[in-house]
């Protein structure tokens, strides 16, 4: 269920500064983007705090049926979560801790949250990283094949398959892959990650299906955007000129078209990478992969508020940072935008 | 619009009607047919199911019945037929809610312009930083037993900023047209200009967006069931069925694969339909 890439136009944000030296304009532009990112993160923290503590009754959720019976536990939890204090004070305390790297203490097992989640963060990071490394050549490759056969039968078939895949929820893809490759049809790969002492990637076979699921969930979007950019470029005048000069179609596709599709490609890949941070929730649950997604689902089930707050801040933070980097990269790679800033 | 639709090479051929063009769209037709079949299964299923949804017909995970039995010995086929309506209704309402909220935000931002536009779209970006499933999970942390309306609101709210972006983009192209200025010059109220002049001119792209949002709603609603956040632990529900029977994937695969297939086919159908509408609306103008 990745989002359809609504490509932000990086230039839209930029009012070309007048009468200043190029490097000053650059510094101003970067400062403005950093400021906006920090502002977004701050608002994200407000939203996370309100959603986790202010909307429902956390203690009632944690204790369930015991709420009315166990007064001592209610008092103890109220103490631990500081619920006697005003919401503003609690928010400021939490934010202060967050800025100092203190993520609080887990309610479920009383361990510091930072210590609890660190290995899961690393596991998820590796999973997303491997998926991205596999994703980029696969998506661009499919797009190039499709663009090569543009408006002919193979292109239509590829596009219809991609469209069908794009709508499938990740857990559907994941379970179908498990049934196909590990339990029902073939028995080649392990169905779940068995939590051992080391990292999951110590056994490479464990990583195959989770990575495949993430790639299958995201590649269709990237491919479709890259293909439509390729087609746009292939219809342009300078590509026509290159063809008329006698340059073979393959070289035209690779040199003239692909390089111009890189910038929209970066933007859609970055949006999808940020989306992967959420996609891991389903994929890790399907495969029992010990990452932040699986931990998040467990913590939500246990109403472990400090862990949920920390994990949601991490996921939203990744989104903001990845978007920032992608904006910067696409401006640097587009000569038109570069001059718009420094002129 | 009619002037541009007529092909310049064959000026004598009259513009085909929207319905005729819709029927020529293979993706739209096949998507609509698939969606219709699944919707019919979900609505009529409870009437034709051979057993009740909580009726025990045999030992757990046995092969009694067409698709066998599930973790409590209930008939998988019957639960499949019973379990679609909840997913369908919640997904539809969530889509509707998200579309309405998103369109209001987007159109108001585009129509107000300037400072308001900037502030509204910034706040929009904040909500966009949350993957859709995360927004629902974060709120469910402090809730003991989720209710159906909560899932409708949460999934709807997670759609709203995404819809708002699209709606704002479409509305920006309309608010500067002459007929909007004309309505303003005539002294129409703001709300009336938005409702009577702006909204009716943006329905085609929004319909495509709505189809897409429905696809995601189905995935999210079923996904929440799959993650174990269900509104009613006993009732049959496609997402929840996967969760309940997951451990038996190797011994009684149909208890898991039947709901997986039907969710998959449903989302493929709605997605093809949304894409068909999008192509139709692009060519239509």
Coordinates of N, CA and C in Angstrom, one line a residue, chain A residues 38-240:
Chain A
X38 N 13.1 20.9 11.3 CA 13.0 20.9 12.8 C 11.6 21.3 13.2
X39 N 11.0 22.3 12.6 CA 9.6 22.6 12.9 C 8.6 21.4 12.7
X40 N 8.8 20.7 11.6 CA 8.0 19.6 11.3 C 8.1 18.5 12.4
X41 N 9.4 18.3 12.8 CA 9.7 17.3 13.8 C 9.0 17.7 15.2
X42 N 9.1 19.0 15.5 CA 8.5 19.4 16.7 C 7.0 19.2 16.7
X43 N 6.3 19.5 15.6 CA 4.9 19.3 15.5 C 4.6 17.8 15.6
X44 N 5.5 17.0 15.0 CA 5.3 15.5 15.0 C 5.3 15.1 16.5
X45 N 6.2 15.6 17.3 CA 6.3 15.2 18.7 C 5.0 15.6 19.4
X46 N 4.5 16.8 19.1 CA 3.2 17.2 19.8 C 2.1 16.2 19.4
X47 N 2.1 15.8 18.1 CA 1.0 14.9 17.7 C 1.2 13.5 18.3
X48 N 2.4 13.0 18.4 CA 2.7 11.7 19.0 C 2.2 11.7 20.5
X49 N 2.6 12.8 21.1 CA 2.3 12.9 22.6 C 0.8 12.9 22.8
X50 N 0.1 13.8 22.0 CA -1.4 13.9 22.2 C -2.0 12.6 21.9
X51 N -1.6 11.9 20.8 CA -2.3 10.7 20.3 C -2.1 9.6 21.3
X52 N -0.9 9.5 22.0 CA -0.7 8.4 22.8 C -1.2 8.6 24.2
X53 N -1.2 9.8 24.7 CA -1.7 9.9 26.1 C -2.9 10.7 26.3
X54 N -3.2 11.7 25.4 CA -4.3 12.5 25.7 C -5.7 12.0 25.2
X55 N -5.7 11.2 24.2 CA -6.9 10.8 23.6 C -7.7 9.7 24.4
X56 N -6.9 8.7 24.8 CA -7.6 7.6 25.5 C -7.2 7.7 27.0
X57 N -7.6 6.7 27.8 CA -7.1 6.6 29.1 C -6.1 5.5 29.2
X58 N -4.8 5.8 29.3 CA -3.7 4.8 29.2 C -3.8 3.8 30.3
X59 N -4.1 4.2 31.5 CA -4.1 3.3 32.6 C -5.2 2.2 32.5
X60 N -6.4 2.7 32.1 CA -7.5 1.8 31.9 C -7.1 0.8 30.8
X61 N -6.4 1.3 29.7 CA -6.0 0.4 28.6 C -5.0 -0.6 29.1
X62 N -4.1 -0.2 29.9 CA -3.0 -1.1 30.4 C -3.6 -2.2 31.3
X63 N -4.5 -1.8 32.2 CA -5.0 -2.7 33.2 C -6.2 -3.5 32.7
X64 N -6.9 -3.0 31.8 CA -8.1 -3.7 31.3 C -9.1 -3.9 32.4
X65 N -9.5 -5.2 32.6 CA -10.5 -5.5 33.6 C -10.1 -5.3 35.0
X66 N -8.8 -5.2 35.3 CA -8.3 -5.0 36.6 C -8.4 -3.6 37.1
X67 N -8.8 -2.7 36.2 CA -8.8 -1.3 36.5 C -9.5 -1.0 37.8
X68 N -10.7 -1.6 38.0 CA -11.5 -1.2 39.1 C -11.1 -2.0 40.4
X69 N -10.5 -3.1 40.2 CA -10.1 -4.0 41.3 C -8.8 -3.5 42.0
X70 N -7.8 -3.2 41.2 CA -6.4 -3.0 41.7 C -6.1 -1.6 41.8
X71 N -6.5 -1.0 42.9 CA -6.3 0.5 43.2 C -4.8 0.8 43.3
X72 N -4.1 -0.2 43.9 CA -2.6 0.1 44.2 C -1.9 0.2 42.9
X73 N -2.2 -0.7 42.0 CA -1.5 -0.7 40.7 C -1.8 0.6 39.9
X74 N -3.1 1.0 40.0 CA -3.5 2.3 39.3 C -2.7 3.4 39.9
X75 N -2.5 3.5 41.2 CA -1.8 4.6 41.8 C -0.3 4.5 41.3
X76 N 0.2 3.3 41.3 CA 1.6 3.1 40.9 C 1.9 3.5 39.4
X77 N 0.9 3.1 38.5 CA 1.1 3.5 37.1 C 0.9 5.0 37.0
X78 N 0.0 5.6 37.7 CA -0.2 7.0 37.6 C 1.1 7.8 38.0
X79 N 1.7 7.2 39.0 CA 3.0 7.7 39.5 C 4.0 7.6 38.4
X80 N 4.1 6.4 37.8 CA 5.2 6.1 36.8 C 5.0 7.0 35.6
X81 N 3.7 7.2 35.1 CA 3.5 8.0 33.9 C 3.3 9.4 34.3
X82 N 3.4 9.8 35.5 CA 3.3 11.2 36.0 C 1.9 11.8 35.6
X83 N 0.8 11.0 35.7 CA -0.4 11.4 35.2 C -1.1 12.5 36.1
X84 N -0.5 12.7 37.3 CA -1.1 13.7 38.2 C -0.8 15.1 37.6
X85 N 0.3 15.2 36.9 CA 0.8 16.5 36.4 C 0.0 16.9 35.2
X86 N 0.1 18.2 34.9 CA -0.6 18.7 33.7 C 0.0 18.1 32.5
X87 N -0.8 18.1 31.4 CA -0.3 17.5 30.2 C 0.8 18.3 29.6
X88 N 0.8 19.6 29.8 CA 1.9 20.4 29.2 C 3.2 20.1 29.9
X89 N 3.1 20.0 31.2 CA 4.4 19.7 32.0 C 4.9 18.3 31.6
X90 N 4.0 17.3 31.4 CA 4.4 16.0 31.0 C 5.1 16.0 29.6
X91 N 4.4 16.8 28.7 CA 5.0 16.9 27.4 C 6.4 17.5 27.4
X92 N 6.6 18.6 28.2 CA 7.9 19.2 28.2 C 8.9 18.3 28.8
X93 N 8.5 17.6 29.9 CA 9.5 16.6 30.5 C 9.9 15.6 29.5
X94 N 8.9 15.0 28.7 CA 9.2 14.0 27.7 C 10.1 14.5 26.6
X95 N 9.7 15.7 26.2 CA 10.5 16.3 25.1 C 12.0 16.6 25.5
X96 N 12.1 17.1 26.8 CA 13.4 17.3 27.3 C 14.2 16.0 27.4
X97 N 13.6 15.0 27.9 CA 14.3 13.7 27.9 C 14.7 13.2 26.5
X98 N 13.8 13.4 25.6 CA 14.0 13.0 24.2 C 15.2 13.7 23.6
X99 N 15.4 15.0 23.9 CA 16.5 15.8 23.4 C 17.8 15.4 24.1
X100 N 17.7 14.9 25.3 CA 18.9 14.4 25.9 C 19.2 13.0 25.7
X101 N 18.4 12.4 24.8 CA 18.6 10.9 24.5 C 18.0 10.0 25.5
X102 N 17.2 10.5 26.4 CA 16.5 9.7 27.4 C 15.1 9.4 26.9
X103 N 14.9 8.1 26.6 CA 13.6 7.8 25.9 C 12.6 7.3 27.0
X104 N 12.9 7.3 28.2 CA 11.9 6.8 29.2 C 12.1 5.3 29.5
X105 N 11.2 4.8 30.3 CA 11.3 3.4 30.8 C 10.1 2.6 30.3
X106 N 10.3 1.4 29.7 CA 9.2 0.6 29.2 C 8.3 0.2 30.4
X107 N 7.0 0.3 30.1 CA 6.0 -0.2 31.2 C 6.0 -1.7 31.3
X108 N 6.2 -2.3 30.1 CA 6.0 -3.8 30.1 C 7.1 -4.5 30.8
X109 N 8.4 -4.1 30.6 CA 9.4 -4.9 31.3 C 10.4 -4.0 32.1
X110 N 10.0 -2.7 32.3 CA 10.8 -1.8 33.2 C 12.2 -1.6 32.8
X111 N 12.5 -1.9 31.5 CA 13.9 -1.6 31.0 C 13.9 -0.2 30.4
X112 N 15.1 0.5 30.3 CA 15.2 1.7 29.6 C 14.8 1.5 28.1
X113 N 14.0 2.4 27.5 CA 13.5 2.2 26.2 C 14.7 2.2 25.2
X114 N 15.7 3.1 25.4 CA 16.8 3.2 24.5 C 17.5 1.8 24.3
X115 N 17.7 1.2 25.4 CA 18.4 -0.1 25.5 C 17.6 -1.2 24.8
X116 N 16.2 -1.1 25.1 CA 15.3 -2.1 24.6 C 15.2 -2.1 23.0
X117 N 15.2 -0.9 22.4 CA 14.9 -0.8 21.0 C 16.1 -0.8 20.1
X118 N 17.3 -0.6 20.7 CA 18.5 -0.3 19.9 C 18.8 -1.5 18.8
X119 N 18.7 -2.7 19.3 CA 19.0 -3.8 18.3 C 17.9 -3.9 17.3
X120 N 16.6 -3.6 17.7 CA 15.5 -3.7 16.7 C 15.7 -2.6 15.6
X121 N 16.2 -1.4 16.1 CA 16.4 -0.3 15.1 C 17.4 -0.7 14.1
X122 N 18.5 -1.3 14.6 CA 19.6 -1.8 13.7 C 19.0 -2.8 12.7
X123 N 18.3 -3.8 13.2 CA 17.7 -4.9 12.4 C 16.9 -4.3 11.3
X124 N 16.0 -3.4 11.6 CA 15.1 -2.8 10.6 C 15.9 -2.0 9.6
X125 N 16.9 -1.2 10.1 CA 17.7 -0.4 9.2 C 18.4 -1.3 8.2
X126 N 18.9 -2.5 8.6 CA 19.6 -3.4 7.6 C 18.5 -3.9 6.7
X127 N 17.3 -4.3 7.1 CA 16.3 -4.8 6.3 C 15.9 -3.8 5.2
X128 N 15.7 -2.5 5.6 CA 15.3 -1.5 4.6 C 16.5 -1.2 3.7
X129 N 17.7 -1.2 4.2 CA 18.9 -0.9 3.4 C 19.0 -2.0 2.3
X130 N 19.0 -3.2 2.7 CA 19.1 -4.3 1.6 C 17.9 -4.2 0.6
X131 N 16.7 -3.9 1.1 CA 15.6 -3.8 0.2 C 15.9 -2.6 -0.8
X132 N 16.4 -1.5 -0.3 CA 16.7 -0.4 -1.2 C 17.7 -0.8 -2.2
X133 N 18.7 -1.5 -1.8 CA 19.8 -1.8 -2.7 C 19.3 -2.8 -3.8
X134 N 18.3 -3.7 -3.5 CA 17.7 -4.6 -4.5 C 16.7 -3.8 -5.3
X135 N 16.0 -2.9 -4.7 CA 14.9 -2.2 -5.3 C 15.3 -1.4 -6.5
X136 N 16.4 -0.6 -6.3 CA 16.7 0.4 -7.3 C 17.0 -0.2 -8.7
X137 N 18.0 -1.2 -8.8 CA 18.2 -1.8 -10.1 C 16.9 -2.5 -10.7
X138 N 16.2 -3.2 -9.8 CA 15.0 -3.9 -10.3 C 14.0 -2.9 -10.9
X139 N 13.7 -1.8 -10.1 CA 12.7 -0.9 -10.6 C 13.1 -0.2 -11.8
X140 N 14.3 0.3 -11.9 CA 14.8 1.0 -13.1 C 14.9 0.0 -14.2
X141 N 15.3 -1.2 -14.0 CA 15.4 -2.2 -15.1 C 14.0 -2.5 -15.7
X142 N 13.0 -2.7 -14.8 CA 11.7 -2.9 -15.4 C 11.2 -1.7 -16.2
X143 N 11.5 -0.5 -15.6 CA 11.0 0.7 -16.3 C 11.7 0.8 -17.7
X144 N 13.0 0.4 -17.8 CA 13.6 0.5 -19.1 C 13.1 -0.5 -20.1
X145 N 12.9 -1.7 -19.6 CA 12.3 -2.7 -20.5 C 11.0 -2.3 -21.0
X146 N 10.2 -1.8 -20.1 CA 8.8 -1.3 -20.4 C 8.9 -0.2 -21.4
X147 N 9.8 0.8 -21.2 CA 9.9 2.0 -22.0 C 10.4 1.6 -23.4
X148 N 11.2 0.5 -23.5 CA 11.8 0.0 -24.7 C 10.7 -0.5 -25.6
X149 N 9.7 -1.2 -25.0 CA 8.5 -1.7 -25.8 C 7.4 -0.8 -25.7
X150 N 7.6 0.5 -25.6 CA 6.5 1.4 -25.3 C 5.3 1.3 -26.2
X151 N 4.1 1.3 -25.6 CA 2.9 1.3 -26.3 C 2.7 0.0 -27.2
X152 N 3.5 -1.0 -26.9 CA 3.3 -2.3 -27.6 C 2.8 -3.3 -26.5
X153 N 2.6 -4.5 -27.0 CA 2.0 -5.5 -26.1 C 2.8 -5.8 -24.8
X154 N 4.1 -6.0 -24.8 CA 4.9 -6.3 -23.6 C 4.7 -5.2 -22.6
X155 N 4.7 -3.9 -23.1 CA 4.6 -2.8 -22.2 C 3.3 -2.8 -21.4
X156 N 2.2 -3.1 -22.2 CA 0.9 -3.1 -21.6 C 0.8 -4.2 -20.5
X157 N 1.4 -5.4 -20.9 CA 1.3 -6.5 -19.9 C 2.1 -6.1 -18.6
X158 N 3.3 -5.6 -18.8 CA 4.1 -5.2 -17.6 C 3.4 -4.2 -16.8
X159 N 2.8 -3.2 -17.4 CA 2.1 -2.2 -16.7 C 0.9 -2.7 -15.9
X160 N 0.2 -3.6 -16.6 CA -1.0 -4.2 -15.8 C -0.6 -5.0 -14.6
X161 N 0.5 -5.8 -14.8 CA 1.0 -6.6 -13.7 C 1.5 -5.6 -12.5
X162 N 2.2 -4.6 -12.9 CA 2.7 -3.6 -11.9 C 1.5 -3.0 -11.2
X163 N 0.5 -2.6 -11.9 CA -0.7 -2.0 -11.3 C -1.4 -2.9 -10.3
X164 N -1.5 -4.2 -10.7 CA -2.1 -5.1 -9.8 C -1.3 -5.3 -8.6
X165 N 0.0 -5.4 -8.7 CA 0.9 -5.6 -7.6 C 0.9 -4.3 -6.7
X166 N 0.7 -3.2 -7.3 CA 0.8 -1.9 -6.5 C -0.4 -1.9 -5.5
X167 N -1.5 -2.5 -5.8 CA -2.6 -2.4 -4.8 C -2.6 -3.4 -3.7
X168 N -1.8 -4.4 -3.9 CA -1.8 -5.5 -2.9 C -1.2 -5.0 -1.5
X169 N -1.9 -5.3 -0.4 CA -1.3 -5.0 0.9 C -0.1 -5.9 1.1
X170 N 0.9 -5.3 1.9 CA 2.2 -6.1 2.1 C 1.9 -7.4 2.7
X171 N 1.0 -7.5 3.7 CA 0.8 -8.8 4.4 C 0.3 -9.8 3.4
X172 N -0.5 -9.4 2.4 CA -1.0 -10.4 1.4 C 0.2 -10.9 0.6
X173 N 1.0 -10.0 0.1 CA 2.2 -10.4 -0.7 C 3.0 -11.3 0.2
X174 N 3.3 -10.9 1.4 CA 4.2 -11.7 2.3 C 3.7 -13.1 2.5
X175 N 2.4 -13.2 2.9 CA 1.8 -14.6 3.2 C 1.8 -15.4 1.9
X176 N 1.5 -14.8 0.8 CA 1.6 -15.6 -0.5 C 3.0 -16.1 -0.8
X177 N 4.0 -15.3 -0.5 CA 5.4 -15.7 -0.7 C 5.7 -16.8 0.2
X178 N 5.3 -16.7 1.5 CA 5.6 -17.8 2.5 C 4.9 -19.1 2.0
X179 N 3.6 -19.0 1.6 CA 3.0 -20.2 1.1 C 3.6 -20.8 -0.1
X180 N 4.1 -20.0 -1.0 CA 4.7 -20.4 -2.2 C 6.1 -21.0 -1.9
X181 N 7.0 -20.4 -1.2 CA 8.4 -20.8 -1.1 C 8.7 -21.5 0.2
X182 N 7.9 -21.5 1.2 CA 8.3 -22.2 2.4 C 7.4 -23.2 3.0
X183 N 6.1 -23.0 2.9 CA 5.2 -24.0 3.6 C 4.5 -24.9 2.6
X184 N 3.8 -24.4 1.6 CA 2.8 -25.1 0.9 C 3.3 -25.7 -0.4
X185 N 3.8 -24.9 -1.3 CA 4.2 -25.4 -2.6 C 5.6 -25.9 -2.6
X186 N 6.6 -25.0 -2.3 CA 8.0 -25.5 -2.2 C 8.4 -25.3 -0.7
X187 N 9.5 -26.0 -0.4 CA 10.0 -25.8 1.0 C 11.4 -25.4 1.0
X188 N 11.7 -24.2 0.3 CA 13.1 -23.8 0.1 C 13.6 -22.9 1.2
X189 N 12.7 -22.0 1.7 CA 13.2 -20.9 2.6 C 12.5 -21.0 3.9
X190 N 13.1 -20.5 5.0 CA 12.5 -20.4 6.3 C 11.3 -19.4 6.2
X191 N 10.2 -19.8 6.9 CA 9.0 -19.0 6.9 C 9.1 -17.8 7.9
X192 N 9.7 -18.0 9.0 CA 9.8 -17.0 10.0 C 11.3 -16.9 10.5
X193 N 11.6 -15.7 11.0 CA 12.9 -15.5 11.6 C 12.9 -16.1 13.0
X194 N 13.8 -17.0 13.3 CA 13.8 -17.5 14.7 C 14.8 -16.7 15.5
X195 N 14.3 -16.0 16.5 CA 15.1 -15.1 17.2 C 16.2 -15.8 18.0
X196 N 17.4 -15.6 17.6 CA 18.5 -16.3 18.2 C 19.4 -15.2 18.9
X197 N 20.6 -15.6 19.2 CA 21.5 -14.6 19.9 C 22.0 -13.5 18.9
X198 N 22.3 -13.9 17.7 CA 23.0 -13.0 16.8 C 21.9 -12.1 16.0
X199 N 22.4 -11.6 14.9 CA 21.5 -10.8 14.1 C 20.8 -11.6 13.1
X200 N 19.6 -11.2 12.6 CA 18.9 -12.1 11.6 C 19.7 -12.3 10.4
X201 N 20.6 -11.3 10.0 CA 21.3 -11.5 8.7 C 22.5 -12.4 8.8
X202 N 22.7 -13.0 10.0 CA 23.8 -14.0 10.0 C 23.4 -15.2 9.2
X203 N 22.1 -15.4 9.1 CA 21.6 -16.5 8.2 C 20.9 -15.8 7.0
X204 N 21.6 -15.7 5.9 CA 21.1 -14.9 4.7 C 19.7 -15.4 4.2
X205 N 19.5 -16.8 4.4 CA 18.2 -17.3 3.8 C 17.0 -16.7 4.5
X206 N 17.2 -16.2 5.8 CA 16.1 -15.6 6.5 C 15.7 -14.3 5.9
X207 N 16.6 -13.6 5.3 CA 16.4 -12.3 4.8 C 15.7 -12.3 3.5
X208 N 15.7 -13.4 2.7 CA 15.2 -13.4 1.3 C 13.8 -13.0 1.2
X209 N 12.9 -13.7 2.0 CA 11.5 -13.4 1.8 C 11.1 -12.0 2.3
X210 N 11.5 -11.5 3.5 CA 11.2 -10.2 3.9 C 11.6 -9.1 2.9
X211 N 12.8 -9.3 2.4 CA 13.3 -8.3 1.4 C 12.5 -8.4 0.1
X212 N 12.2 -9.6 -0.3 CA 11.4 -9.8 -1.6 C 10.0 -9.1 -1.4
X213 N 9.4 -9.3 -0.2 CA 8.1 -8.7 0.0 C 8.1 -7.1 -0.1
X214 N 9.1 -6.6 0.6 CA 9.3 -5.1 0.6 C 9.5 -4.6 -0.8
X215 N 10.4 -5.3 -1.6 CA 10.7 -4.9 -2.9 C 9.4 -5.0 -3.8
X216 N 8.7 -6.1 -3.7 CA 7.4 -6.3 -4.5 C 6.4 -5.2 -4.1
X217 N 6.4 -4.7 -2.9 CA 5.4 -3.7 -2.5 C 5.8 -2.3 -3.0
X218 N 7.1 -2.1 -3.2 CA 7.5 -0.7 -3.5 C 7.9 -0.6 -5.0
X219 N 8.5 -1.6 -5.6 CA 9.0 -1.5 -7.0 C 8.0 -1.0 -8.0
X220 N 6.7 -1.5 -7.9 CA 5.7 -1.1 -8.9 C 5.6 0.4 -9.0
X221 N 5.6 1.1 -7.9 CA 5.4 2.6 -7.9 C 6.6 3.3 -8.6
X222 N 7.8 2.9 -8.1 CA 9.0 3.5 -8.6 C 9.1 3.2 -10.1
X223 N 8.9 2.0 -10.5 CA 8.9 1.6 -11.9 C 8.0 2.4 -12.8
X224 N 6.7 2.6 -12.3 CA 5.7 3.3 -13.1 C 6.1 4.8 -13.3
X225 N 6.6 5.4 -12.2 CA 7.0 6.8 -12.3 C 8.2 7.0 -13.2
X226 N 9.2 6.1 -13.1 CA 10.4 6.2 -13.9 C 10.0 5.9 -15.4
X227 N 9.1 5.0 -15.6 CA 8.7 4.7 -17.0 C 8.1 6.0 -17.6
X228 N 7.2 6.6 -16.9 CA 6.5 7.7 -17.5 C 7.4 8.9 -17.7
X229 N 8.4 9.0 -16.9 CA 9.4 10.1 -17.1 C 10.2 9.7 -18.4
X230 N 10.6 8.4 -18.5 CA 11.4 8.0 -19.6 C 10.6 8.2 -20.9
X231 N 9.3 7.9 -20.9 CA 8.5 8.1 -22.1 C 8.4 9.6 -22.5
X232 N 8.3 10.5 -21.5 CA 8.3 11.9 -21.7 C 9.6 12.3 -22.4
X233 N 10.7 11.8 -21.9 CA 12.0 12.2 -22.5 C 12.1 11.7 -23.9
X234 N 11.7 10.4 -24.1 CA 11.8 9.8 -25.4 C 11.1 10.5 -26.5
X235 N 10.0 11.2 -26.1 CA 9.2 12.0 -27.1 C 9.8 13.4 -27.3
X236 N 10.9 13.7 -26.6 CA 11.3 15.1 -26.7 C 12.2 15.3 -28.0
X237 N 12.4 16.6 -28.3 CA 13.1 16.9 -29.5 C 14.6 16.5 -29.5
X238 N 15.2 16.6 -28.3 CA 16.7 16.3 -28.4 C 16.9 14.8 -28.6
X239 N 16.0 14.0 -28.1 CA 16.1 12.6 -28.3 C 15.9 12.2 -29.8
X240 N 14.9 12.9 -30.4 CA 14.6 12.8 -31.8 C 15.9 13.1 -32.6

